[in-house]
Coordinates of C-alpha atoms and ligand atoms in Angstrom, one line a residue:
M23 CA -116.4 20.5 196.1
L24 CA -115.7 17.6 198.4
V25 CA -113.1 15.3 196.8
I26 CA -112.3 11.9 198.2
G27 CA -109.2 10.0 197.0
L28 CA -109.9 6.3 196.9
T29 CA -106.9 4.0 197.0
G30 CA -105.9 0.4 197.9
G31 CA -103.5 -2.3 196.8
I32 CA -103.7 -4.3 193.6
G33 CA -107.0 -6.4 193.6
S34 CA -108.3 -4.9 196.8
G35 CA -111.6 -3.8 195.2
K36 CA -111.1 -0.1 194.3
T37 CA -113.0 -0.4 191.0
S38 CA -115.8 -2.4 192.6
A39 CA -116.2 0.2 195.4
A40 CA -116.0 3.1 192.9
N41 CA -118.8 1.5 190.7
I42 CA -121.1 1.3 193.7
F43 CA -120.4 5.0 194.7
S44 CA -121.2 5.9 191.1
V45 CA -124.6 4.1 191.2
L46 CA -125.4 5.9 194.4
G47 CA -124.8 9.2 192.7
A48 CA -121.2 10.2 193.5
G49 CA -119.1 11.5 190.7
V50 CA -116.3 9.1 189.9
I51 CA -112.9 10.0 188.2
D52 CA -110.8 6.9 187.5
T53 CA -107.1 7.6 186.9
D54 CA -106.5 4.2 185.3
E55 CA -109.3 5.0 182.8
I56 CA -107.6 8.4 182.1
A57 CA -104.2 6.7 181.6
H58 CA -105.9 4.4 179.1
E59 CA -107.4 7.3 177.1
L60 CA -104.1 9.1 177.1
T61 CA -102.4 6.1 175.5
Q62 CA -105.0 5.4 172.8
P63 CA -104.3 6.4 169.2
G64 CA -104.0 10.2 169.1
G65 CA -103.8 10.3 172.9
E66 CA -102.0 13.2 174.4
S67 CA -99.0 11.0 175.7
I68 CA -98.3 9.3 172.4
F69 CA -95.9 11.9 170.9
A70 CA -93.8 12.0 174.1
I71 CA -93.7 8.2 174.4
Q72 CA -92.5 8.0 170.8
Q73 CA -89.8 10.6 171.3
V74 CA -88.5 9.0 174.6
F75 CA -88.8 5.3 173.8
G76 CA -89.0 5.0 170.1
E77 CA -91.3 3.5 167.5
K78 CA -91.2 0.1 168.9
Y79 CA -93.4 1.2 171.7
I80 CA -96.1 2.6 169.4
T81 CA -98.6 0.3 167.6
A82 CA -99.4 0.7 163.8
E83 CA -102.6 2.3 164.9
G84 CA -100.7 4.9 166.9
A85 CA -101.5 3.7 170.4
L86 CA -99.1 2.7 173.2
N87 CA -97.8 -0.8 172.6
R88 CA -98.9 -2.1 176.0
K89 CA -97.2 -5.4 175.8
E90 CA -93.8 -4.0 174.7
M91 CA -94.0 -1.3 177.4
R92 CA -95.1 -3.7 180.2
D93 CA -92.1 -6.0 179.3
L94 CA -89.7 -3.0 179.4
V95 CA -90.8 -1.4 182.6
F96 CA -91.2 -4.7 184.5
D97 CA -87.6 -4.8 185.6
D98 CA -86.3 -1.5 184.4
T99 CA -86.9 1.2 187.1
D100 CA -85.4 3.9 185.0
A101 CA -87.7 3.3 182.1
R102 CA -90.7 3.1 184.5
R103 CA -89.8 6.5 186.0
K104 CA -89.5 7.9 182.4
L105 CA -92.9 6.6 181.5
E106 CA -94.4 7.9 184.8
A107 CA -92.8 11.3 184.2
I108 CA -94.7 11.5 180.9
L109 CA -98.0 10.1 182.1
H110 CA -98.4 11.3 185.7
P111 CA -98.6 15.1 185.0
L112 CA -101.0 14.5 182.1
I113 CA -103.2 12.3 184.3
R114 CA -103.1 14.9 187.1
N115 CA -104.1 17.8 184.7
E116 CA -107.0 15.8 183.4
V117 CA -108.2 15.0 186.9
S118 CA -108.0 18.7 187.8
R119 CA -110.0 19.5 184.6
R120 CA -112.7 17.0 185.5
V121 CA -112.9 18.2 189.1
E122 CA -113.5 21.7 187.8
L123 CA -116.3 20.6 185.5
A124 CA -118.0 18.1 187.9
Q125 CA -121.6 18.6 188.8
A126 CA -122.0 15.7 191.3
P127 CA -122.7 16.2 195.1
Y128 CA -119.1 15.0 195.8
L129 CA -116.3 13.2 193.9
I130 CA -114.4 10.0 194.3
V131 CA -111.1 10.1 192.6
V132 CA -109.6 6.5 192.2
V133 CA -105.8 6.7 192.4
P134 CA -104.1 3.3 192.9
L135 CA -100.8 5.1 193.8
L136 CA -102.4 8.0 195.8
L137 CA -100.1 7.6 198.8
E138 CA -97.0 6.6 196.8
T139 CA -96.8 9.7 194.6
G140 CA -98.2 12.5 196.7
H141 CA -99.4 14.2 193.4
Y142 CA -102.9 14.5 194.7
R143 CA -102.4 16.2 198.0
G144 CA -103.7 19.5 196.7
I145 CA -106.7 17.9 195.1
V146 CA -108.2 15.4 197.6
Q147 CA -109.5 16.3 201.0
R148 CA -109.9 12.8 202.4
V149 CA -108.3 9.5 201.8
L150 CA -110.5 6.4 201.6
V151 CA -108.6 3.1 201.7
V152 CA -110.0 -0.2 200.4
D153 CA -108.3 -2.9 202.4
C154 CA -108.3 -6.6 202.4
S155 CA -105.9 -9.4 203.5
E156 CA -102.9 -10.2 201.3
G157 CA -104.3 -13.7 200.6
V158 CA -107.6 -12.3 199.3
Q159 CA -105.7 -9.6 197.3
I160 CA -103.6 -12.3 195.6
S161 CA -106.5 -14.7 194.8
R162 CA -108.7 -11.8 193.3
A163 CA -105.8 -10.3 191.3
T164 CA -104.7 -13.6 189.9
A165 CA -108.2 -14.7 189.0
R166 CA -108.9 -11.5 187.3
S167 CA -105.8 -10.4 185.5
G168 CA -104.0 -13.6 184.4
L169 CA -101.0 -12.5 186.4
D170 CA -99.4 -15.3 188.5
E171 CA -98.9 -15.0 192.2
Q172 CA -95.2 -14.0 191.8
A173 CA -96.1 -11.1 189.5
V174 CA -98.9 -9.9 191.9
R175 CA -96.4 -10.1 194.8
A176 CA -93.9 -8.0 192.9
I177 CA -96.5 -5.4 192.3
M178 CA -97.5 -5.5 195.9
A179 CA -93.9 -5.0 197.0
A180 CA -93.6 -1.9 194.9
Q181 CA -96.7 -0.4 196.6
V182 CA -96.8 1.1 200.1
S183 CA -97.3 -1.5 202.8
R184 CA -100.8 -2.2 204.1
D185 CA -100.0 -0.7 207.5
E186 CA -98.7 2.5 206.0
R187 CA -101.7 2.8 203.8
L188 CA -104.1 2.2 206.7
G189 CA -102.1 4.8 208.7
Q190 CA -102.9 7.5 206.2
A191 CA -106.6 6.6 205.8
D192 CA -109.4 8.9 207.0
D193 CA -111.9 6.1 206.1
V194 CA -111.4 2.4 205.5
I195 CA -113.5 -0.2 203.6
V196 CA -112.7 -3.7 204.7
N197 CA -113.3 -5.7 201.6
D198 CA -112.7 -9.3 202.8
A199 CA -116.2 -10.5 202.5
D200 CA -118.8 -10.7 199.7
L201 CA -120.0 -8.0 197.4
S202 CA -123.1 -7.3 199.4
N203 CA -120.9 -6.5 202.4
L204 CA -118.9 -4.1 200.3
E205 CA -122.1 -2.5 199.1
R206 CA -123.3 -1.9 202.7
Q207 CA -120.0 -0.2 203.6
V208 CA -120.1 2.0 200.5
Q209 CA -123.7 3.0 201.3
A210 CA -122.7 4.0 204.8
L211 CA -119.8 6.1 203.5
H212 CA -122.0 7.6 200.8
K213 CA -124.3 8.9 203.6
K214 CA -121.4 10.3 205.5
Y215 CA -119.9 12.0 202.4
M216 CA -123.3 13.5 201.4
M217 CA -123.5 15.0 205.0
L218 CA -119.9 16.3 204.7
A219 CA -120.6 17.8 201.3
Q220 CA -123.6 19.6 202.5
G221 CA -121.6 21.0 205.4
S222 CA -118.7 22.2 203.3
Ligands
ATP314 P1 -106.6 -3.4 190.4 O1 -105.7 -2.7 191.4 O2 -106.0 -4.6 189.9 O3 -107.1 -2.4 189.4 P2 -109.0 -3.1 192.0 O4 -108.5 -2.7 193.4 O5 -109.7 -2.0 191.2 O6 -107.9 -3.9 191.2 P3 -111.4 -4.7 191.6 O7 -111.1 -4.7 190.1 O8 -112.5 -3.9 192.1 O9 -110.0 -4.3 192.4 O10 -111.5 -6.2 192.2 C1 -110.6 -7.2 191.8 C2 -111.4 -8.5 191.5 O11 -112.0 -9.0 192.7 C3 -112.5 -8.3 190.5 O12 -112.7 -9.4 189.7 C4 -113.8 -8.0 191.4 O13 -115.0 -8.4 190.8 C5 -113.5 -8.9 192.6 N1 -114.0 -8.5 193.8 C6 -113.8 -7.3 194.4 N2 -114.4 -7.2 195.6 C7 -115.0 -8.4 195.8 C8 -115.9 -9.0 196.9 N3 -116.2 -8.3 198.0 N4 -116.3 -10.2 196.7 C9 -116.0 -10.9 195.6 N5 -115.2 -10.5 194.6 C10 -114.8 -9.2 194.7

C-alpha cells in the first residue's frame, strides 16, 4: 500500500487538501480526528489522562476537558510532553490499524507534526507538504480558530521551520491562492499517486 504523509504548518490547508484527496478516491486517515476520538467519553486515553493529570482534566461525561488541558499545556512543556506520551503511541497504533484495513488505491495520512516527531517514518513512504506564506497562515488560522495572532505565532514557533519542512518534502502543494488552485494541484498529485500505486 502506498502511504503518503501529509503535513504542513498551522492553517496551511492540510484538512482542505485532504478533503479533496478523499473526494478523488484516496483513503484519508486524519490523526487529529483520531486524537479527538481517543479523548471522547470512554476513549482509550481517558484512564491514563485521569491517572497522570487528575480528575480536573476529565469532564463529568468522561471526556478530556479540552479547555483545562489547553490552559495547562500552553506554557508547561513538561505537561505537554506527558500528554503527548499518552496520546502519540495510541494515535500511531490506530493509524497502523487503519493502514492494515484500508481498501483504497493509496492512503493519505494527515499528521500535523509528521516531521517533528519522526513517529511515522516506518509508516509513510513519501512526504507531502502543504505550504503557504506565514502571512496567509496567520490570517487563515486566526479567522478560523478564534486564536489571536500571538497565539498562532507561538504555535508556529513550536513547529519546524518552513525551510526545514520544505527540505524534507517529496512533493509540495503551494496553497497561497484560492481553493480552485488548491484543487488543481491535488488533482495533479492524485494522478501521480495513482501511477505510483499501480507501479508498487
Ligand atoms: P490546522 O493546522 O489549524 O488544523 P489546516 O492546515 O488543516 O489547519 P485548513 O483547516 O485546511 O488548514 O485551512 C485553514 C482555513 O483556511 C480553513 O478555514 C480553510 O477553509 C481555509 N483555506 C484553506 N485553503 C484555502 C485556500 N486555498 N483559499 C481560501 N481558504 C483556504
